[in-house]
C-alpha positions as MATLAB code, in Angstrom:
seq = 'XXXXXXXXXXXXXXXXXXXXXXXXXXXXXXXXXXXXXXXXXXXXXXXXXXXXXXXXXXXXXXXXXXXXXXXXXXXXXXXXXXXXXXXXXXXXXXXXXXXXXXXXXXXXXXXXXXXXXXXXXXXXXXXXXXXXXXXXXXXXXXXXXXXXXXXXXXXXXXXXXXXXXXXXXXXXXXXXXXXXXXXXXXXXXXXXXXXXXXXXXXXXXXXXXXXXXXXXXXXXXXXXXXXXXXXXXXXXXXXXXXXXXXXXXXXXXXXXXXXXXXXXXXXXXXXXXXXXXXXXXXXXXXXXXXXXXXXXXXXXXXXXXXXXXXXXXXXXXXXXXXXXXXXXXXXXXXXXXXXXXXXXXXXXXXXXXXXXXXXXXXXXXXXXXXXXXXXXXXXXXXXXXXXXXXXXXXXXXXXXXXXXXXXXXXXXXXXXXXXXXXXXXXXXXXXXXXXXXXXXXXXXXXXXXXXXXXXXXXXXXXXXXXXXXXXXXXXXXXXXXXXXXXXXXXXXXXXXXXXXXXXXXXXXXXXXXXXXXXXXXXXXXXXXXXXXXXXXXXXXXXXXXXXXXXXXXXXXXXXXXXXXXXXXXXXXXXXXXXXXXXXXXXXXXXXXXXXXXXXXXXXXXXXXXXXXXXXXXXXXXXXXXXXXXXXXXXXXXXXXXXXXXXXXXXXXXXXXXXXXXXXXXXXXXXXXXXXXXXXXXXXXXXXXXXXXXXXXXXXXXXXXXXXXXXXXXXXXXXXXXXXXXXXXXXXXXXXXXXXXXXXXXXXXXXXXXXXXXXXXXXXXXX';
ca = [
      19.027    3.748   34.787;
      22.111    3.537   36.987;
      25.393    1.870   36.040;
      28.212    2.828   33.701;
      28.818    1.634   30.191;
      31.589   -0.980   30.366;
      33.538   -2.823   27.675;
      36.573   -5.013   27.173;
      39.692   -2.804   27.347;
      41.224   -1.579   24.082;
      38.952   -3.693   21.879;
      35.594   -1.944   22.062;
      35.598   -0.830   18.418;
      36.949   -4.033   16.901;
      34.731   -5.667   14.316;
      32.548   -8.549   15.429;
      33.631   -8.394   19.076;
      32.219  -10.761   21.703;
      32.926  -10.274   25.400;
      31.473  -11.592   28.640;
      30.844   -9.562   31.806;
      30.662  -11.016   35.321;
      29.612   -9.811   38.745;
      29.392  -11.816   41.962;
      27.560  -10.471   45.001;
      26.229  -11.790   48.291;
      22.687  -11.580   49.644;
      21.655  -12.341   53.203;
      18.090  -12.942   52.040;
      16.155  -12.883   48.780;
      14.032   -9.746   48.255;
      10.343  -10.198   47.427;
      10.757   -8.154   44.278;
      13.723   -6.788   42.393;
      14.049   -5.244   38.912;
      17.084   -5.627   36.702;
      17.635   -3.113   33.900;
      19.997   -3.984   31.066;
      21.090   -2.805   27.657;
      23.999   -3.384   25.340;
      25.568   -1.966   22.245;
      24.479   -3.967   20.385;
      23.305   -7.396   21.696;
      23.264   -9.219   25.019;
      22.255  -12.500   26.600;
      21.751  -12.507   30.383;
      22.136  -15.264   32.991;
      21.645  -15.145   36.756;
      23.086  -18.051   38.723;
      23.429  -20.029   35.518;
      19.800  -19.618   34.467;
      19.103  -17.781   31.224;
      16.929  -14.709   31.842;
      16.612  -13.096   28.452;
      18.221  -11.424   25.491;
      17.943   -8.131   23.686;
      17.698   -5.188   23.619;
      15.056   -3.795   21.263;
      16.790   -2.250   18.275;
      17.749    1.397   18.479;
      18.772    4.053   15.978;
      21.570    6.524   15.402;
      20.128    8.618   18.246;
      18.402    6.203   20.649;
      19.142    2.990   22.554;
      16.653    1.040   24.692;
      17.025   -0.939   27.897;
      15.071   -3.994   29.041;
      13.664   -4.623   32.507;
      13.237   -8.046   34.148;
      11.735   -9.048   37.481;
      14.505  -11.319   38.808;
      13.804  -12.015   42.485;
      12.900  -15.646   41.695;
      16.365  -16.157   40.179;
      18.247  -14.878   43.237;
      19.314  -16.905   46.274;
      20.735  -16.399   49.725;
      24.525  -16.366   49.675;
      26.739  -15.816   46.644;
      24.957  -14.832   43.416;
      26.403  -14.417   39.941;
      25.321  -12.272   36.995;
      26.828  -13.165   33.629;
      26.231  -11.327   30.370;
      27.416  -12.151   26.859;
      27.769   -9.022   24.697;
      28.415   -8.704   20.969;
      28.693   -5.798   18.547;
      29.228   -5.987   14.789;
      30.902   -2.560   14.843;
      30.212   -2.180   11.128;
      27.419   -0.310    9.342;
      24.328   -2.468    8.968;
      20.545   -2.187    9.048;
      20.058   -3.751   12.484;
      22.245   -1.612   14.723;
      24.075    1.712   14.662;
      26.915    0.813   17.038;
      29.132    3.252   18.875;
      31.226    0.443   20.355;
      30.743   -2.908   22.065;
      29.427   -2.036   25.541;
      27.151   -3.130   28.396;
      25.104   -1.205   30.953;
      23.217   -2.971   33.784;
      21.551   -2.139   37.072;
      20.159   -4.592   39.618;
      18.240   -2.148   41.763;
      19.834   -1.392   45.136;
      22.270   -4.315   44.727;
      24.785   -3.736   41.921;
      25.390   -1.815   38.701;
      28.060   -2.037   36.031;
      31.258   -0.250   37.019;
      34.979   -0.881   37.386;
      34.327   -3.525   40.087;
      32.882   -5.883   37.467;
      35.008   -8.284   35.417;
      35.101   -8.746   31.657;
      36.592  -11.392   29.382;
      37.228  -11.419   25.632;
      35.352  -14.407   24.212;
      37.846  -15.792   21.721;
      35.766  -18.879   20.903;
      33.779  -16.619   18.547;
      36.029  -15.803   15.608;
      36.054  -12.164   14.560;
      37.373  -12.433   10.989;
      34.534  -14.327    9.296;
      32.126  -14.080    6.358;
      29.522  -11.371    6.142;
      26.205  -13.223    6.555;
      24.417  -10.313    4.897;
      25.253   -6.650    4.502;
      22.015   -5.782    6.279;
      22.731   -7.925    9.349;
      26.507   -8.232    9.678;
      28.772  -11.190   10.294;
      28.087  -14.909   10.267;
      28.752  -16.823   13.483;
      31.907  -18.958   13.517;
      32.412  -20.523   16.935;
      35.101  -22.929   18.106;
      33.679  -24.734   21.128;
      37.137  -26.048   22.055;
      38.450  -22.609   22.960;
      38.221  -21.897   26.675;
      38.425  -18.233   27.642;
      38.999  -17.571   31.355;
      41.122  -14.446   31.619;
      38.977  -11.972   33.523;
      40.159   -8.346   33.644;
      38.882   -5.013   34.879;
      36.525   -3.388   32.349;
      37.101   -0.167   30.514;
      34.531    2.540   31.235;
      33.018    3.977   28.062;
      32.687    7.715   28.459;
      31.166    8.672   25.114;
      28.178    6.911   23.547;
      27.763    9.620   20.885;
      25.060   11.364   22.874;
      22.485    8.627   22.359;
      19.396    8.770   24.532;
      18.730    5.688   26.650;
      15.015    4.931   26.987;
      12.986    2.090   28.518;
      11.904   -0.672   26.164;
       8.710    0.580   24.473;
       7.338   -2.833   23.446;
       6.807   -6.177   25.222;
       9.404   -8.918   25.313;
       9.114  -11.469   22.542;
       6.970  -14.606   22.637;
       8.900  -17.817   21.990;
       7.557  -21.074   20.576;
       9.547  -24.257   19.971;
       9.087  -26.431   16.893;
      10.532  -29.765   15.836;
      11.134  -30.236   12.110;
       8.242  -31.772   10.178;
      10.246  -33.583    7.528;
      13.706  -34.853    6.633;
      13.883  -33.401    3.123;
      17.315  -34.599    2.087;
      20.194  -36.670    3.420;
      23.500  -37.541    1.831;
      27.083  -38.502    2.470;
      29.454  -35.726    1.472;
      33.045  -35.096    0.526;
      35.476  -34.979    3.473;
      36.382  -31.776    5.283;
      39.010  -29.757    3.392;
      39.747  -27.402    6.294;
      39.487  -24.301    4.077;
      36.156  -23.621    2.384;
      33.844  -21.193    4.249;
      30.528  -22.465    5.545;
      28.162  -21.025    2.920;
      30.262  -22.177   -0.039;
      30.606  -25.574    1.604;
      26.849  -26.005    1.898;
      26.187  -24.801   -1.641;
      28.921  -26.740   -3.434;
      29.628  -29.827   -1.334;
      29.517  -33.023   -3.396;
      26.766  -35.379   -2.237;
      26.683  -39.195   -2.424;
      24.071  -41.836   -1.555;
      21.294  -39.241   -1.535;
      18.195  -40.063    0.561;
      19.186  -43.650    1.192;
      19.441  -45.501    4.490;
      20.639  -42.330    6.211;
      17.256  -40.722    5.583;
      15.511  -43.568    7.418;
      18.036  -43.406   10.255;
      17.289  -39.687   10.739;
      13.498  -40.040   11.037;
      13.509  -40.258   14.886;
      14.679  -36.606   14.940;
      11.138  -35.618   13.959;
       9.870  -37.034   17.272;
      12.666  -35.509   19.346;
      14.495  -38.833   19.701;
      18.228  -39.577   19.592;
      19.998  -40.878   16.518;
      23.579  -42.198   16.298;
      25.715  -41.533   13.231;
      28.954  -43.413   12.669;
      32.007  -42.287   10.684;
      32.625  -43.828    7.283;
      35.866  -45.464    6.198;
      36.336  -42.836    3.497;
      36.060  -40.003    6.039;
      32.951  -38.651    4.389;
      30.667  -36.179    6.052;
      26.913  -36.092    6.477;
      24.311  -33.643    5.188;
      20.807  -33.456    6.659;
      18.176  -30.981    5.463;
      15.308  -30.340    7.870;
      11.972  -28.891    6.774;
       9.972  -27.002    9.423;
       7.117  -26.348    6.953;
       6.610  -22.873    8.398;
       8.521  -19.617    8.396;
      10.655  -19.280   11.525;
      12.076  -16.045   12.872;
      14.453  -16.840   15.691;
      16.949  -19.561   16.490;
      18.008  -23.063   15.517;
      19.319  -25.468   18.151;
      21.277  -28.679   17.578;
      22.061  -30.683   20.710;
      24.508  -33.525   20.190;
      27.471  -35.494   21.531;
      30.602  -35.602   19.400;
      34.351  -35.945   19.486;
      36.800  -33.084   19.496;
      37.189  -31.297   16.126;
      33.885  -32.255   14.506;
      32.859  -29.416   12.173;
      29.185  -28.482   11.765;
      27.972  -25.936    9.233;
      24.365  -24.749    9.561;
      22.642  -22.974    6.680;
      19.200  -21.394    6.379;
      16.766  -20.871    3.518;
      13.085  -20.768    2.607;
      13.056  -23.266   -0.244;
      15.298  -25.880   -1.841;
      16.934  -25.516   -5.229;
      16.805  -28.889   -7.015;
      16.616  -30.588   -3.645;
      19.630  -28.737   -2.237;
      20.009  -25.649   -0.086;
      21.852  -22.709   -1.674;
      23.537  -20.703    1.080;
      25.495  -18.448   -1.304;
      22.877  -16.300   -2.981;
      23.917  -13.025   -4.604;
      25.822  -11.103   -1.881;
      24.569  -13.277    0.984;
      26.403  -16.078    2.826;
      23.629  -17.621    4.890;
      25.533  -20.138    7.016;
      27.235  -20.395   10.428;
      30.041  -22.736   11.495;
      30.768  -24.573   14.738;
      33.875  -26.578   15.602;
      33.004  -28.936   18.408;
      34.678  -29.984   21.624;
      34.475  -33.495   23.011;
      31.203  -34.411   24.727;
      27.634  -33.161   24.838;
      26.979  -29.606   23.638;
      24.471  -27.368   21.859;
      25.190  -25.198   18.850;
      23.110  -22.737   16.829;
      22.874  -19.007   16.323;
      23.536  -17.377   19.688;
      22.462  -13.731   19.570;
      21.289  -12.998   16.049;
      17.962  -14.185   14.735;
      17.850  -16.265   11.586;
      14.870  -16.679    9.283;
      14.195  -20.049    7.670;
      11.883  -22.836    6.633;
      14.718  -25.228    5.837;
      17.942  -25.833    7.740;
      20.864  -27.843    6.403;
      23.335  -29.427    8.816;
      26.635  -30.384    7.174;
      28.697  -32.467    9.603;
      32.304  -33.301    8.717;
      35.545  -34.437   10.294;
      33.599  -37.163   12.115;
      36.171  -39.308   13.943;
      33.851  -41.294   16.197;
      30.162  -41.996   16.847;
      28.059  -38.825   16.851;
      24.741  -38.733   18.686;
      22.159  -36.102   17.754;
      19.840  -35.627   20.726;
      17.583  -32.806   19.592;
      17.021  -30.487   16.658;
      14.514  -27.693   17.058;
      13.621  -24.153   16.085;
      12.849  -21.438   18.602;
      10.500  -18.954   16.983;
      10.754  -15.509   18.581;
       8.265  -12.828   17.594;
       6.090   -9.994   18.884;
       3.122  -11.233   20.982;
       0.443   -9.995   18.597;
      -3.173  -10.753   19.579;
      -5.134  -12.160   16.644;
      -8.341  -10.144   17.054;
      -9.196   -9.355   13.456;
     -10.891  -12.156   11.523;
     -12.342  -12.684    8.072;
     -14.441  -15.481    6.617;
     -16.431  -15.724    3.406;
     -17.795  -18.249    0.929;
     -14.555  -18.307   -1.124;
     -12.011  -20.629    0.484;
      -9.170  -19.055   -1.480;
      -9.925  -15.590   -0.067;
     -10.037  -17.027    3.452;
      -6.646  -18.638    2.892;
      -5.238  -15.364    1.514;
      -6.373  -13.606    4.700;
      -4.722  -16.223    6.917;
      -1.452  -16.150    4.978;
      -1.409  -12.336    5.076;
      -1.904  -12.374    8.856;
       0.754  -15.052    9.376;
       3.178  -13.087    7.211;
       2.776   -9.901    9.255;
       3.146  -11.893   12.485;
       6.298  -13.627   11.269;
       7.792  -10.319   10.131;
       7.299   -8.662   13.521;
       9.802   -8.804   16.372;
      10.669   -5.657   18.339;
       9.445   -3.727   15.280;
       8.232   -4.600   11.792;
      10.859   -6.433    9.707;
      10.887   -6.577    5.930;
      11.582  -10.330    5.995;
      12.961  -12.914    8.435;
      15.355  -14.664    6.033;
      17.375  -12.093    4.111;
      17.517   -8.896    6.138;
      15.338   -8.627    9.247;
      15.457   -4.872    8.635;
      12.909   -2.212    9.533;
      12.202   -0.651    6.142;
      10.074    2.369    6.948;
       8.515    2.456    3.465;
       7.070   -1.050    4.043;
       5.144    0.436    6.955;
       2.692    2.144    4.594;
       1.087   -1.304    4.296;
       2.212   -3.008    7.525;
       0.965   -0.161    9.715;
      -2.672   -0.249    8.646;
      -3.053   -4.006    8.089;
      -1.545   -4.799   11.497;
      -3.955   -2.347   13.113;
      -6.788   -4.100   11.292;
      -5.672   -7.635   12.103;
      -4.251   -7.185   15.598;
      -5.132   -3.777   17.044;
      -1.707   -3.657   18.716;
      -1.419    0.123   18.909;
       1.715    0.166   21.077;
       3.778   -1.515   18.376;
       2.690    0.889   15.640;
       3.323    3.945   17.782;
       6.806    2.637   18.509;
       7.528    1.979   14.818;
       6.581    5.522   13.831;
       8.546    6.997   16.731;
      11.577    4.869   15.904;
      11.560    6.018   12.295;
      11.428    9.675   13.320;
      14.256    9.194   15.838;
      16.543    8.113   12.986;
      16.435   11.360   11.005;
      19.579   12.582    9.314;
      21.011   16.007   10.067;
      19.227   17.409    7.010;
      15.887   16.334    8.502;
      15.147   13.480    6.096;
      14.153   10.039    7.370;
      16.051    7.087    5.841;
      14.082    4.301    4.255;
      15.654    1.794    6.638;
      15.995    2.207   10.398;
      18.757    2.284   11.489;
      20.747    2.978    8.331;
      24.411    3.150    7.385;
      24.653    6.907    6.630;
      24.292    6.460    2.873;
      22.210    9.179    1.189;
      20.937    6.609   -1.308;
      19.019    5.027    1.576;
      16.891    8.156    1.887;
      13.756    6.952    0.090;
      11.981   10.139   -0.974;
       8.371    8.824   -1.059;
       8.833    7.260    2.382;
       9.099   10.720    3.925;
       5.617   11.528    2.589;
       4.261    8.113    3.545;
       4.974    9.096    7.161;
       2.111   11.628    7.156;
      -0.283    9.054    5.688;
       0.806    6.449    8.220;
       0.381    8.844   11.132;
      -3.170    9.595   10.005;
      -3.963    5.880    9.588;
      -2.626    5.234   13.082;
      -4.679    8.092   14.538;
      -7.906    7.009   12.841;
      -7.578    3.419   14.048;
      -6.215    4.123   17.546;
      -7.578    7.552   18.488;
      -4.186    8.243   20.099;
      -3.787   12.018   19.815;
      -0.667   12.068   22.000;
       1.447   10.490   19.250;
       0.100   13.002   16.746;
       0.963   15.849   19.121;
       4.496   14.493   19.491;
       5.366   13.503   15.921;
       3.381   15.855   13.695;
       5.539   18.969   14.405;
       8.628   17.014   13.292;
       6.869   15.658   10.218;
       5.862   19.199    9.248;
       9.566   19.989    8.962;
       9.817   17.236    6.351;
       7.030   18.878    4.348;
       8.990   22.132    4.434;
      11.948   20.312    2.877;
       9.696   19.114    0.066;
       8.342   22.626   -0.377;
      11.934   23.862   -0.844;
      12.274   21.483   -3.826;
       9.511   23.187   -5.826;
      10.406   24.339   -9.318;
       8.956   27.196  -11.379;
       5.841   25.105  -12.086;
       5.263   24.480   -8.350;
       6.199   20.820   -8.798;
       8.403   18.811   -6.441;
      11.727   18.094   -8.149;
      13.855   16.121   -5.649;
      17.673   15.876   -5.475;
      19.199   13.026   -7.449;
      21.334   11.845   -4.505;
      18.287   10.279   -2.827;
      16.519    7.078   -3.949;
      13.158    7.926   -5.492;
      11.857    4.416   -4.776;
       8.162    3.645   -5.015;
       7.750    0.005   -5.936;
       9.981   -2.782   -7.295;
       7.956   -2.776  -10.529;
      10.041    0.147  -11.811;
      13.484   -1.229  -10.927;
      12.628   -4.729  -12.163;
      11.745   -3.191  -15.539;
      14.971   -1.132  -15.725;
      13.243    2.140  -14.885;
      14.911    4.537  -12.486;
      12.966    7.511  -11.129;
      16.018    9.009   -9.421;
      16.421   12.706  -10.149;
      13.199   12.790  -12.159;
      10.245   15.065  -11.659;
       7.411   12.529  -11.365;
       3.654   12.775  -11.222;
       3.752   10.015   -8.595;
       5.718   12.088   -6.087;
       3.658   15.213   -6.708;
       0.360   13.372   -6.256;
       1.776   11.793   -3.105;
       2.788   15.253   -1.887;
      -0.836   16.386   -2.309;
      -2.035   13.332   -0.376;
       0.419   14.187    2.415;
      -0.801   17.808    2.491;
      -4.387   16.585    2.773;
      -3.491   14.169    5.592;
      -1.607   16.946    7.356;
      -4.520   19.351    7.155;
      -6.900   16.743    8.568;
      -4.538   15.955   11.439;
      -4.224   19.654   12.219;
      -8.008   20.035   12.169;
      -8.352   17.193   14.665;
      -5.708   18.916   16.801;
      -7.821   22.079   16.839;
      -5.485   24.081   14.591;
      -7.849   25.043   11.765;
      -5.809   28.063   10.703;
      -2.668   26.006   10.127;
      -4.719   23.264    8.478;
      -5.976   25.774    5.938;
      -2.402   26.914    5.274;
      -1.441   23.408    4.178;
      -4.628   22.954    2.155;
      -3.876   26.206    0.342;
      -0.666   24.698   -1.060;
      -2.591   22.017   -2.973;
      -4.167   23.941   -5.908;
      -0.872   25.232   -7.276;
       0.692   21.760   -7.231;
      -2.430   20.284   -8.847;
      -2.286   22.959  -11.554;
       1.353   22.114  -12.214;
       0.516   18.424  -12.537;
      -2.296   19.167  -14.968;
      -0.106   21.466  -17.040;
       3.002   19.278  -17.220;
       2.013   15.613  -16.771;
      -1.145   15.234  -18.850;
      -0.202   12.438  -21.227;
      -0.252   13.111  -24.942;
      -3.528   12.034  -26.611;
      -4.883   10.696  -23.330;
      -6.704   11.747  -20.203;
      -4.315    9.937  -17.878;
      -0.963   11.142  -16.510;
       2.616   10.382  -17.483;
       5.026    9.082  -14.882;
       7.812   11.649  -15.327;
       9.018   14.638  -17.301;
      11.685   14.158  -19.928;
      14.792   16.417  -19.895;
      13.055   18.801  -22.315;
      10.093   19.133  -19.926;
       7.653   17.077  -21.988;
       5.610   14.268  -20.386;
       7.057   10.781  -20.735;
       5.378    8.179  -22.902;
       5.486    5.898  -19.875;
       2.313    5.740  -17.778;
       1.856    3.369  -14.843;
      -1.189    2.116  -12.991;
       0.358    3.430   -9.781;
       0.511    7.014  -11.099;
      -3.201    6.888  -11.971;
      -4.076    5.355   -8.589;
      -2.259    8.138   -6.723;
      -4.004   10.713   -8.929;
      -7.419    9.280   -8.080;
      -6.540    9.205   -4.369;
      -5.309   12.825   -4.385;
      -8.748   13.914   -5.700;
      -7.381   17.007   -7.476;
      -7.848   15.995  -11.132;
     -10.550   17.406  -13.467;
     -13.701   15.310  -13.246;
     -13.609   14.853  -17.018;
     -10.613   12.559  -16.541;
     -12.163   10.215  -13.958;
     -13.506    7.554  -16.316;
     -10.223    7.183  -18.183;
      -8.216    7.174  -14.950;
     -10.446    4.382  -13.656;
     -10.026    2.420  -16.880;
      -6.261    2.840  -16.564;
      -6.285    1.059  -13.200;
      -7.305   -2.117  -14.982;
      -5.325   -1.539  -18.190;
      -2.853   -4.426  -18.469;
      -0.754   -2.464  -21.005;
       0.283   -0.023  -18.259;
       3.036   -0.916  -15.796;
       1.419   -2.674  -12.865;
       2.913   -2.371   -9.374;
       4.117   -5.531   -7.752;
       2.392   -6.851   -4.633;
       3.634   -3.973   -2.456;
       2.010   -0.818   -3.830;
      -1.067   -2.567   -5.065;
      -2.117   -1.108   -1.717;
      -2.771    2.235   -3.452;
      -4.344    0.602   -6.504;
      -6.817   -1.297   -4.308;
      -7.653    1.857   -2.341;
      -8.291    3.768   -5.572;
     -10.437    0.932   -6.929;
     -12.432    0.767   -3.693;
     -12.976    4.526   -3.492;
     -14.157    4.569   -7.110;
     -16.420    1.524   -6.690;
     -14.320   -0.738   -8.933;
     -15.025   -3.544   -6.503;
     -15.108   -6.609   -8.714;
     -11.935   -5.692  -10.654;
     -10.133   -5.267   -7.319;
     -11.248   -8.661   -6.058;
     -10.389  -10.264   -9.397;
      -6.888   -8.758   -9.139;
      -6.393  -10.299   -5.698;
      -7.527  -13.672   -6.996;
      -5.252  -13.355  -10.041;
      -2.012  -12.715   -8.176;
      -2.352  -13.549   -4.502;
      -4.391  -16.645   -5.372;
      -1.751  -18.485   -7.471;
       0.908  -17.638   -4.911;
      -1.209  -19.114   -2.124;
      -1.907  -22.191   -4.237;
       1.799  -23.062   -4.167;
       1.239  -23.974   -0.511;
       3.421  -21.166    0.791;
       2.749  -20.354    4.474;
       3.655  -16.689    3.919;
       3.548  -14.025    1.186;
       6.419  -13.625   -1.236;
       8.264  -10.358   -1.720;
       7.795  -10.364   -5.507;
       5.228  -12.208   -7.610;
       4.064  -10.127  -10.566;
       7.247   -8.994  -12.373;
       9.475  -11.757  -11.065;
       8.589  -14.613   -8.771;
       9.752  -16.084   -5.502;
      13.338  -16.869   -4.623;
      14.546  -16.207   -8.189;
      13.479  -12.574   -7.904;
      15.837   -9.727   -7.000;
      19.099  -11.326   -8.072;
      18.208  -14.801   -6.804;
      17.600  -13.525   -3.280;
      13.869  -12.840   -3.214;
      12.162  -13.276    0.140;
       9.314  -15.753    0.582;
       7.995  -13.910    3.650;
       7.453  -10.196    3.132;
       4.878   -8.194    5.059;
       4.454   -5.372    2.575;
       2.312   -7.575    0.339;
      -0.506   -7.937    2.877;
      -2.833   -5.262    1.446;
      -5.671   -7.791    0.872;
      -6.292   -7.510    4.640;
      -7.127   -3.849    4.146;
      -9.332   -4.514    1.133;
     -11.241   -7.378    2.728;
     -11.954   -5.352    5.864;
     -12.798   -2.000    4.297;
     -14.626   -3.199    1.162;
     -16.021   -6.724    1.633;
     -16.814   -6.196    5.324;
     -17.220   -2.475    4.709;
     -15.787   -1.250    8.028;
     -13.782    1.991    8.014;
     -13.186    4.592   10.753;
     -14.759    7.974   10.019;
     -13.515    9.609   13.215;
     -10.393    8.847   15.275;
     -10.607    5.636   17.272;
     -13.762    4.549   15.382;
     -15.885    6.998   17.377;
     -17.865    6.993   14.170;
     -17.317    4.341   11.553;
     -18.785    3.289    8.245;
     -20.460   -0.111    8.036;
     -21.277   -0.496    4.363;
     -20.284   -3.962    3.116;
     -20.001   -4.733   -0.578;
     -21.007   -8.310   -1.473;
     -18.944   -8.488   -4.705;
     -19.647  -11.965   -6.148;
     -19.777  -13.587   -2.697;
     -22.748  -15.127   -0.912;
     -21.708  -14.297    2.651;
     -18.891  -12.857    4.733;
     -18.166  -12.149    8.385;
     -15.376  -10.764   10.517;
     -14.118   -9.073   13.653;
     -12.467   -5.659   13.628;
     -10.421   -4.467   16.638;
     -11.002   -0.951   17.967;
      -9.814    0.808   21.147;
     -13.349    0.330   22.561;
     -13.646   -3.349   21.749;
     -14.385   -5.518   18.752;
     -16.788   -4.653   15.944;
     -18.445   -7.819   14.643;
     -20.157   -7.888   11.277;
     -21.697  -10.625    9.147;
     -23.778  -10.458    6.028;
     -25.695  -12.905    3.861;
     -26.985  -12.300    0.380;
     -30.732  -13.038    0.535;
     -31.380  -12.392   -3.157;
     -29.850  -10.611   -6.119;
     -31.277   -7.404   -4.695;
     -30.970   -7.692   -0.909;
     -28.250   -8.512    1.615;
     -28.975   -8.895    5.320;
     -26.374   -7.489    7.685;
     -25.824   -8.218   11.376;
     -23.648   -5.702   13.203;
     -22.369   -5.512   16.776;
     -21.235   -2.031   17.823;
     -19.022   -1.616   20.932;
     -19.976    0.849   23.646;
     -19.193    4.465   22.816;
     -19.057    3.990   19.046;
     -21.542    4.916   16.335;
     -21.969    3.048   13.053;
     -22.985    4.916    9.915;
     -24.801    2.449    7.635;
     -27.042    2.617    4.547;
     -29.920    1.940    6.959;
     -29.055    4.827    9.281;
     -26.962    5.377   12.422;
     -26.595    2.722   15.126;
     -25.026    3.120   18.569;
     -23.750    0.330   20.831;
     -25.519   -3.009   20.690;
     -26.549   -5.648   18.167;
     -28.335   -4.558   15.005;
     -29.784   -6.151   11.881;
     -30.520   -4.260    8.662;
     -30.799   -4.797    4.912;
     -28.825   -3.233    2.066;
     -29.229   -3.406   -1.690;
     -26.926   -6.180   -2.937;
     -26.263   -4.861   -6.404;
     -25.742   -1.199   -5.574;
     -21.936   -1.415   -5.338;
     -20.904   -4.243   -7.639;
     -19.498   -2.049  -10.399;
     -17.037   -3.473  -12.867;
];
């Protein structure tokens, strides 16, 4: 990509800097085709001849930035043309960008590229000293529409971008969908503007009068995209309107209106109301933006940074004349995932759980997987242990998953460890130890579902270096004892019950290490490196022996979670530790029955929604089918029955918005493990060889009468349906894509449509 990095002179490292870049050029004729390449550190919005082209780029890491490419010939004209770009950089540590400085790089092929002959202007209408919206995302947006910036100067050329690689965008541009609000949830007159209080505190604490009276009726036309006119009151009171979109939005809010100079509009975002009001000041978050309006018609709303919301509150104050609201809408902006995977059965609740799981993953996916739209919009790599496989099952969008794994590996610290969040802010506590082992499991899942050996060839050598780090942490008992400076985070169930695993030698990490060694050996076998595969397998027995010697719980055949300072096993035993033990397959067979019982023992610490993923896998592999399905009904079912359109972050140990210091997310992709269970157990479809070259088709009826679904593969869609014909027999119909082979209880089937019968009761173990 040609062009130099340019910035506004002497301000490139200032916090929360906005600047605009401009280039005019003349064309004798419009070319049939022309590509424009663009990137920014950290955000841009692009216009050509006054028409908005796009925004971006895809998020990078400490080592990599990406550039976008647009076909722009249809936006060009004969004569004078103009390219304008708005650029912004937080220039503070956060979980969305790892900025070097505010900068722009652009190339319009064979026409122009950023250099000293461009012009730049500091955009002072965006205030720099404002509230932090969230520590994960950076500053709120405070914009004074009255400020006119028009002092264009020559740009400064940025010579050092900290050695970051610049690569083409690895994923498609986002798909946008516009929505009008579905409901006016709350209206009120408010106290006058005091000229001091920040936006979030204003929204949360503003005194309300005449709640849901005539004003509510007057606002109803907004739901149909019609104008409303609001008049000032004699007391100088303001107006509050809360809009309900009845869906989770990831993207932008737009308010188009006509007002008089100095009108102040605060816009806040949340996923639910608290006693009918919106609380924009939760814990450390200040979830509101502010706009001071000029005279006339204008549009306000978040400009460059996505917001996540179901509800939006508009607090309008300092109203000195009639104010006309023309439009309110949300612009949802997410990854264009194809919905190939399907599931349907005789239990309406299970069908609804599937749909909510799929919608949650979709809503949490932009240029990469996000933990949640509302609070952070961060790529937490540990969440990918669930999001990776369930998105492959529901969507089959292999490009996205390959990018996510590559992005995580590009963000390694100098010591070789991968942070739990990508990008991160250089804090060692953000190195999540289990996440570094999850990476091997995720790479194998990706390979089995996609058949893409090229990613394995590229990433596995780097992941092997991570395993060597873990090997260096072995103690005299051949157990992994990690440094205390890292966060030994598995699942919120521990932290929410005041249990820290930091600095502890845990059975969970050692079992996970064995699982990673097994995944590594299988990947090496598939790569044709049997000798190296055996080397990694040979490390397993000594770790398993150490686990058996040190973690066997007193008076029990299950395993303790950690070792006490004196080396004795803790009294604390969790369901998750037993699930990982069963999945590692290195325990004495005499312990199996008690380990299985422990998975359903309510006296043991249960993981929250997130790492039930491992519990469900252990239950499935040990034919505990009905207890697994009952568990899904017991926890995912009541959550779905609240009417939520998406999965909550926490439900078992705390619930909803009140969880995690009153800032729990109501849209969190890492809880979507029922997708995996429904597809691999109820439908019974699992890859046995990479890319489903061979796959298992062995459905388990549970207590259901019928089920059906589609499963994406690189060769096309597997379709399966089954009907219970009697207590003893279930009839299965299976469609196998070309080039694949199904392994079923009735034998092997190649491509085509097949019907066979299985024994209904053979797998329904309690």
